[in-house]
mmCIF file with all atom_site columns, C-alpha atoms in Angstrom:
data_model
loop_
_atom_site.group_PDB
_atom_site.id
_atom_site.type_symbol
_atom_site.label_atom_id
_atom_site.label_alt_id
_atom_site.label_comp_id
_atom_site.label_asym_id
_atom_site.label_entity_id
_atom_site.label_seq_id
_atom_site.pdbx_PDB_ins_code
_atom_site.Cartn_x
_atom_site.Cartn_y
_atom_site.Cartn_z
_atom_site.occupancy
_atom_site.B_iso_or_equiv
_atom_site.pdbx_formal_charge
_atom_site.auth_seq_id
_atom_site.auth_comp_id
_atom_site.auth_asym_id
_atom_site.auth_atom_id
_atom_site.pdbx_PDB_model_num
ATOM 1   C CA . MET A 1 1   ? 40.993 10.534  -18.937 1.00 77.00 ? 3   MET A CA 1
ATOM 2   C CA . ILE A 1 2   ? 40.892 10.128  -22.737 1.00 87.00 ? 4   ILE A CA 1
ATOM 3   C CA . LYS A 1 3   ? 44.320 9.676   -24.311 1.00 90.00 ? 5   LYS A CA 1
ATOM 4   C CA . LYS A 1 4   ? 43.361 9.701   -27.991 1.00 94.00 ? 6   LYS A CA 1
ATOM 5   C CA . VAL A 1 5   ? 41.008 8.431   -30.649 1.00 95.00 ? 7   VAL A CA 1
ATOM 6   C CA . ASP A 1 6   ? 42.279 4.868   -30.812 1.00 94.00 ? 8   ASP A CA 1
ATOM 7   C CA . HIS A 1 7   ? 40.294 3.702   -33.815 1.00 96.00 ? 9   HIS A CA 1
ATOM 8   C CA . ILE A 1 8   ? 37.137 4.075   -35.858 1.00 97.00 ? 10  ILE A CA 1
ATOM 9   C CA . GLY A 1 9   ? 35.178 0.850   -36.328 1.00 97.00 ? 11  GLY A CA 1
ATOM 10  C CA . ILE A 1 10  ? 33.651 0.340   -39.777 1.00 98.00 ? 12  ILE A CA 1
ATOM 11  C CA . ALA A 1 11  ? 31.165 -2.468  -40.440 1.00 98.00 ? 13  ALA A CA 1
ATOM 12  C CA . VAL A 1 12  ? 31.707 -4.198  -43.797 1.00 98.00 ? 14  VAL A CA 1
ATOM 13  C CA . LYS A 1 13  ? 30.116 -7.216  -45.434 1.00 98.00 ? 15  LYS A CA 1
ATOM 14  C CA . SER A 1 14  ? 33.484 -8.479  -46.656 1.00 98.00 ? 16  SER A CA 1
ATOM 15  C CA . LEU A 1 15  ? 37.078 -7.630  -45.775 1.00 98.00 ? 17  LEU A CA 1
ATOM 16  C CA . ASP A 1 16  ? 38.144 -8.892  -49.212 1.00 97.00 ? 18  ASP A CA 1
ATOM 17  C CA . GLY A 1 17  ? 35.721 -6.460  -50.829 1.00 97.00 ? 19  GLY A CA 1
ATOM 18  C CA . ALA A 1 18  ? 36.499 -3.481  -48.597 1.00 98.00 ? 20  ALA A CA 1
ATOM 19  C CA . LEU A 1 19  ? 40.274 -3.695  -48.063 1.00 98.00 ? 21  LEU A CA 1
ATOM 20  C CA . PRO A 1 20  ? 41.388 -2.703  -51.593 1.00 98.00 ? 22  PRO A CA 1
ATOM 21  C CA . PHE A 1 21  ? 39.808 0.746   -51.192 1.00 98.00 ? 23  PHE A CA 1
ATOM 22  C CA . TYR A 1 22  ? 41.847 1.441   -48.067 1.00 98.00 ? 24  TYR A CA 1
ATOM 23  C CA . THR A 1 23  ? 45.103 -0.319  -49.001 1.00 97.00 ? 25  THR A CA 1
ATOM 24  C CA . GLU A 1 24  ? 45.253 0.289   -52.775 1.00 97.00 ? 26  GLU A CA 1
ATOM 25  C CA . VAL A 1 25  ? 43.223 3.428   -53.454 1.00 97.00 ? 27  VAL A CA 1
ATOM 26  C CA . LEU A 1 26  ? 44.085 5.322   -50.251 1.00 97.00 ? 28  LEU A CA 1
ATOM 27  C CA . GLN A 1 27  ? 47.437 3.488   -49.913 1.00 98.00 ? 29  GLN A CA 1
ATOM 28  C CA . LEU A 1 28  ? 47.073 3.011   -46.155 1.00 98.00 ? 30  LEU A CA 1
ATOM 29  C CA . PRO A 1 29  ? 49.122 0.182   -44.633 1.00 98.00 ? 31  PRO A CA 1
ATOM 30  C CA . LEU A 1 30  ? 47.375 -2.940  -43.388 1.00 98.00 ? 32  LEU A CA 1
ATOM 31  C CA . ILE A 1 31  ? 48.553 -3.658  -39.838 1.00 96.00 ? 33  ILE A CA 1
ATOM 32  C CA . GLY A 1 32  ? 46.972 -7.089  -39.560 1.00 96.00 ? 34  GLY A CA 1
ATOM 33  C CA . ILE A 1 33  ? 43.871 -9.264  -39.594 1.00 97.00 ? 35  ILE A CA 1
ATOM 34  C CA . GLU A 1 34  ? 42.520 -11.331 -36.712 1.00 95.00 ? 36  GLU A CA 1
ATOM 35  C CA . GLU A 1 35  ? 39.358 -13.114 -35.722 1.00 95.00 ? 37  GLU A CA 1
ATOM 36  C CA . VAL A 1 36  ? 37.586 -12.275 -32.481 1.00 91.00 ? 38  VAL A CA 1
ATOM 37  C CA . GLU A 1 37  ? 35.504 -15.389 -31.951 1.00 90.00 ? 39  GLU A CA 1
ATOM 38  C CA . SER A 1 38  ? 33.674 -14.020 -28.896 1.00 86.00 ? 40  SER A CA 1
ATOM 39  C CA . GLN A 1 39  ? 32.285 -11.171 -31.045 1.00 88.00 ? 41  GLN A CA 1
ATOM 40  C CA . LYS A 1 40  ? 31.839 -13.305 -34.194 1.00 94.00 ? 42  LYS A CA 1
ATOM 41  C CA . VAL A 1 41  ? 33.906 -10.937 -36.341 1.00 96.00 ? 43  VAL A CA 1
ATOM 42  C CA . LYS A 1 42  ? 37.015 -10.881 -38.460 1.00 97.00 ? 44  LYS A CA 1
ATOM 43  C CA . VAL A 1 43  ? 38.901 -7.615  -37.982 1.00 97.00 ? 45  VAL A CA 1
ATOM 44  C CA . ALA A 1 44  ? 41.388 -5.803  -40.206 1.00 98.00 ? 46  ALA A CA 1
ATOM 45  C CA . PHE A 1 45  ? 43.403 -2.943  -38.694 1.00 97.00 ? 47  PHE A CA 1
ATOM 46  C CA . ILE A 1 46  ? 44.602 -0.213  -41.044 1.00 98.00 ? 48  ILE A CA 1
ATOM 47  C CA . LYS A 1 47  ? 47.005 2.563   -40.048 1.00 97.00 ? 49  LYS A CA 1
ATOM 48  C CA . ALA A 1 48  ? 45.677 6.051   -40.785 1.00 96.00 ? 50  ALA A CA 1
ATOM 49  C CA . GLY A 1 49  ? 48.187 8.414   -39.226 1.00 93.00 ? 51  GLY A CA 1
ATOM 50  C CA . GLU A 1 50  ? 47.948 8.315   -35.434 1.00 91.00 ? 52  GLU A CA 1
ATOM 51  C CA . THR A 1 51  ? 44.569 6.578   -35.594 1.00 94.00 ? 53  THR A CA 1
ATOM 52  C CA . LYS A 1 52  ? 43.581 3.163   -36.867 1.00 96.00 ? 54  LYS A CA 1
ATOM 53  C CA . LEU A 1 53  ? 40.619 2.105   -38.931 1.00 98.00 ? 55  LEU A CA 1
ATOM 54  C CA . GLU A 1 54  ? 39.083 -1.180  -37.792 1.00 97.00 ? 56  GLU A CA 1
ATOM 55  C CA . LEU A 1 55  ? 37.150 -2.958  -40.524 1.00 98.00 ? 57  LEU A CA 1
ATOM 56  C CA . LEU A 1 56  ? 34.692 -5.445  -39.010 1.00 98.00 ? 58  LEU A CA 1
ATOM 57  C CA . GLU A 1 57  ? 33.355 -8.382  -41.046 1.00 98.00 ? 59  GLU A CA 1
ATOM 58  C CA . PRO A 1 58  ? 30.729 -10.597 -39.398 1.00 98.00 ? 60  PRO A CA 1
ATOM 59  C CA . THR A 1 59  ? 31.564 -14.308 -39.275 1.00 97.00 ? 61  THR A CA 1
ATOM 60  C CA . SER A 1 60  ? 28.021 -15.303 -38.281 1.00 96.00 ? 62  SER A CA 1
ATOM 61  C CA . ALA A 1 61  ? 24.500 -14.031 -38.870 1.00 95.00 ? 63  ALA A CA 1
ATOM 62  C CA . GLU A 1 62  ? 24.288 -13.798 -35.056 1.00 94.00 ? 64  GLU A CA 1
ATOM 63  C CA . SER A 1 63  ? 27.162 -11.295 -34.890 1.00 95.00 ? 65  SER A CA 1
ATOM 64  C CA . PRO A 1 64  ? 26.294 -7.811  -33.603 1.00 93.00 ? 66  PRO A CA 1
ATOM 65  C CA . ILE A 1 65  ? 28.027 -6.501  -36.755 1.00 96.00 ? 67  ILE A CA 1
ATOM 66  C CA . ALA A 1 66  ? 25.803 -8.652  -39.017 1.00 97.00 ? 68  ALA A CA 1
ATOM 67  C CA . LYS A 1 67  ? 22.744 -7.260  -37.246 1.00 96.00 ? 69  LYS A CA 1
ATOM 68  C CA . PHE A 1 68  ? 24.095 -3.710  -37.595 1.00 96.00 ? 70  PHE A CA 1
ATOM 69  C CA . ILE A 1 69  ? 24.668 -4.155  -41.349 1.00 97.00 ? 71  ILE A CA 1
ATOM 70  C CA . GLU A 1 70  ? 21.222 -5.704  -41.790 1.00 97.00 ? 72  GLU A CA 1
ATOM 71  C CA . LYS A 1 71  ? 19.576 -2.763  -40.024 1.00 96.00 ? 73  LYS A CA 1
ATOM 72  C CA . ARG A 1 72  ? 21.748 0.178   -41.149 1.00 95.00 ? 74  ARG A CA 1
ATOM 73  C CA . GLY A 1 73  ? 23.993 -1.048  -43.949 1.00 97.00 ? 75  GLY A CA 1
ATOM 74  C CA . GLU A 1 74  ? 27.775 -0.872  -44.098 1.00 98.00 ? 76  GLU A CA 1
ATOM 75  C CA . GLY A 1 75  ? 29.467 2.127   -42.539 1.00 97.00 ? 77  GLY A CA 1
ATOM 76  C CA . ILE A 1 76  ? 30.829 3.636   -39.363 1.00 97.00 ? 78  ILE A CA 1
ATOM 77  C CA . HIS A 1 77  ? 29.912 1.426   -36.419 1.00 97.00 ? 79  HIS A CA 1
ATOM 78  C CA . HIS A 1 78  ? 31.752 2.970   -33.462 1.00 97.00 ? 80  HIS A CA 1
ATOM 79  C CA . LEU A 1 79  ? 34.319 5.447   -32.223 1.00 97.00 ? 81  LEU A CA 1
ATOM 80  C CA . ALA A 1 80  ? 36.943 4.007   -29.879 1.00 97.00 ? 82  ALA A CA 1
ATOM 81  C CA . LEU A 1 81  ? 38.672 6.233   -27.353 1.00 97.00 ? 83  LEU A CA 1
ATOM 82  C CA . GLY A 1 82  ? 41.954 5.099   -25.845 1.00 95.00 ? 84  GLY A CA 1
ATOM 83  C CA . VAL A 1 83  ? 41.928 5.276   -22.046 1.00 96.00 ? 85  VAL A CA 1
ATOM 84  C CA . GLU A 1 84  ? 44.025 4.276   -19.069 1.00 93.00 ? 86  GLU A CA 1
ATOM 85  C CA . SER A 1 85  ? 42.496 2.334   -16.158 1.00 94.00 ? 87  SER A CA 1
ATOM 86  C CA . ILE A 1 86  ? 39.385 1.187   -18.001 1.00 96.00 ? 88  ILE A CA 1
ATOM 87  C CA . GLU A 1 87  ? 37.742 -0.106  -14.820 1.00 96.00 ? 89  GLU A CA 1
ATOM 88  C CA . GLU A 1 88  ? 37.999 3.386   -13.308 1.00 96.00 ? 90  GLU A CA 1
ATOM 89  C CA . ARG A 1 89  ? 36.651 4.978   -16.510 1.00 96.00 ? 91  ARG A CA 1
ATOM 90  C CA . ILE A 1 90  ? 33.619 2.639   -16.504 1.00 97.00 ? 92  ILE A CA 1
ATOM 91  C CA . ARG A 1 91  ? 32.940 3.475   -12.859 1.00 96.00 ? 93  ARG A CA 1
ATOM 92  C CA . GLU A 1 92  ? 33.370 7.198   -13.591 1.00 95.00 ? 94  GLU A CA 1
ATOM 93  C CA . MET A 1 93  ? 30.943 7.073   -16.535 1.00 95.00 ? 95  MET A CA 1
ATOM 94  C CA . SER A 1 94  ? 28.359 5.216   -14.433 1.00 95.00 ? 96  SER A CA 1
ATOM 95  C CA . GLU A 1 95  ? 28.733 7.773   -11.618 1.00 95.00 ? 97  GLU A CA 1
ATOM 96  C CA . LYS A 1 96  ? 28.067 10.533  -14.179 1.00 95.00 ? 98  LYS A CA 1
ATOM 97  C CA . GLY A 1 97  ? 24.838 8.785   -15.191 1.00 95.00 ? 99  GLY A CA 1
ATOM 98  C CA . ILE A 1 98  ? 26.165 7.428   -18.498 1.00 95.00 ? 100 ILE A CA 1
ATOM 99  C CA . ARG A 1 99  ? 24.458 4.172   -19.432 1.00 95.00 ? 101 ARG A CA 1
ATOM 100 C CA . MET A 1 100 ? 27.054 1.506   -20.172 1.00 96.00 ? 102 MET A CA 1
ATOM 101 C CA . ILE A 1 101 ? 26.487 -1.556  -22.357 1.00 95.00 ? 103 ILE A CA 1
ATOM 102 C CA . ASP A 1 102 ? 29.456 -3.168  -20.619 1.00 95.00 ? 104 ASP A CA 1
ATOM 103 C CA . GLU A 1 103 ? 29.663 -2.740  -16.864 1.00 94.00 ? 105 GLU A CA 1
ATOM 104 C CA . HIS A 1 104 ? 32.971 -4.627  -16.858 1.00 96.00 ? 106 HIS A CA 1
ATOM 105 C CA . PRO A 1 105 ? 35.777 -4.680  -19.448 1.00 96.00 ? 107 PRO A CA 1
ATOM 106 C CA . ARG A 1 106 ? 35.848 -7.528  -21.942 1.00 93.00 ? 108 ARG A CA 1
ATOM 107 C CA . PRO A 1 107 ? 38.470 -8.732  -24.404 1.00 91.00 ? 109 PRO A CA 1
ATOM 108 C CA . GLY A 1 108 ? 38.607 -6.947  -27.740 1.00 89.00 ? 110 GLY A CA 1
ATOM 109 C CA . ALA A 1 109 ? 40.749 -7.086  -30.853 1.00 88.00 ? 111 ALA A CA 1
ATOM 110 C CA . GLY A 1 110 ? 44.461 -6.386  -30.659 1.00 85.00 ? 112 GLY A CA 1
ATOM 111 C CA . GLY A 1 111 ? 44.727 -7.538  -27.050 1.00 88.00 ? 113 GLY A CA 1
ATOM 112 C CA . ALA A 1 112 ? 42.703 -4.588  -25.763 1.00 92.00 ? 114 ALA A CA 1
ATOM 113 C CA . GLU A 1 113 ? 40.187 -4.496  -22.956 1.00 95.00 ? 115 GLU A CA 1
ATOM 114 C CA . ILE A 1 114 ? 37.028 -2.729  -24.108 1.00 95.00 ? 116 ILE A CA 1
ATOM 115 C CA . ALA A 1 115 ? 33.694 -1.429  -22.855 1.00 97.00 ? 117 ALA A CA 1
ATOM 116 C CA . PHE A 1 116 ? 30.911 0.249   -24.795 1.00 97.00 ? 118 PHE A CA 1
ATOM 117 C CA . MET A 1 117 ? 28.691 3.143   -23.760 1.00 97.00 ? 119 MET A CA 1
ATOM 118 C CA . HIS A 1 118 ? 25.072 3.034   -24.887 1.00 95.00 ? 120 HIS A CA 1
ATOM 119 C CA . PRO A 1 119 ? 24.608 5.158   -28.036 1.00 95.00 ? 121 PRO A CA 1
ATOM 120 C CA . LYS A 1 120 ? 21.820 7.151   -26.386 1.00 94.00 ? 122 LYS A CA 1
ATOM 121 C CA . ALA A 1 121 ? 24.441 8.580   -24.011 1.00 92.00 ? 123 ALA A CA 1
ATOM 122 C CA . ALA A 1 122 ? 26.375 10.125  -26.919 1.00 93.00 ? 124 ALA A CA 1
ATOM 123 C CA . SER A 1 123 ? 23.735 11.468  -29.316 1.00 93.00 ? 125 SER A CA 1
ATOM 124 C CA . GLY A 1 124 ? 23.428 8.189   -31.196 1.00 93.00 ? 126 GLY A CA 1
ATOM 125 C CA . VAL A 1 125 ? 27.159 7.392   -31.434 1.00 95.00 ? 127 VAL A CA 1
ATOM 126 C CA . LEU A 1 126 ? 28.365 4.025   -30.148 1.00 96.00 ? 128 LEU A CA 1
ATOM 127 C CA . VAL A 1 127 ? 31.457 4.947   -28.104 1.00 97.00 ? 129 VAL A CA 1
ATOM 128 C CA . GLU A 1 128 ? 33.990 2.338   -27.055 1.00 97.00 ? 130 GLU A CA 1
ATOM 129 C CA . LEU A 1 129 ? 36.491 2.751   -24.244 1.00 97.00 ? 131 LEU A CA 1
ATOM 130 C CA . CYS A 1 130 ? 39.660 0.890   -25.175 1.00 96.00 ? 132 CYS A CA 1
ATOM 131 C CA . GLU A 1 131 ? 42.670 0.132   -22.974 1.00 96.00 ? 133 GLU A CA 1
ATOM 132 C CA . LYS A 1 132 ? 45.715 -1.430  -24.552 1.00 88.00 ? 134 LYS A CA 1
ATOM 133 C CA . LYS A 1 133 ? 47.770 -3.250  -21.966 1.00 77.00 ? 135 LYS A CA 1
ATOM 134 C CA . VAL A 1 134 ? 51.477 -2.491  -22.221 1.00 65.00 ? 136 VAL A CA 1
ATOM 135 C CA . LYS A 1 135 ? 53.461 -5.664  -22.765 1.00 58.00 ? 137 LYS A CA 1
ATOM 136 C CA . LYS A 1 136 ? 56.373 -5.978  -20.372 1.00 49.00 ? 138 LYS A CA 1
ATOM 137 C CA . GLY A 1 137 ? 59.653 -7.646  -21.207 1.00 48.00 ? 139 GLY A CA 1
#
């Protein structure tokens, strides 16, 4: 069911302010930066071994990340688990009584389809299911 820890999402006020710690101090390679307009965030992916770190900067005060930072401050926002057949995983979680924030997959960063479980289902941890579609050709 779960293939791996795909990434750890970290809420930051500013990518420009946060990136030097990861890329210069820790010397981790920056994979890329993209904006996910639907989520009102700018995202930087950093390679950390087999897992990625996903730094999330809000692009609007209405962003869920902006609200998270306002309430809790910068820090770990979510844990993303790589899965296959995300629709089946969502259905499976629902059948097991797990409350889902997303009942259907939605587009995420890096071309992934994502769905979040409610944090109350996982002892206060926001868990994301993440399916990366394999590009053919």
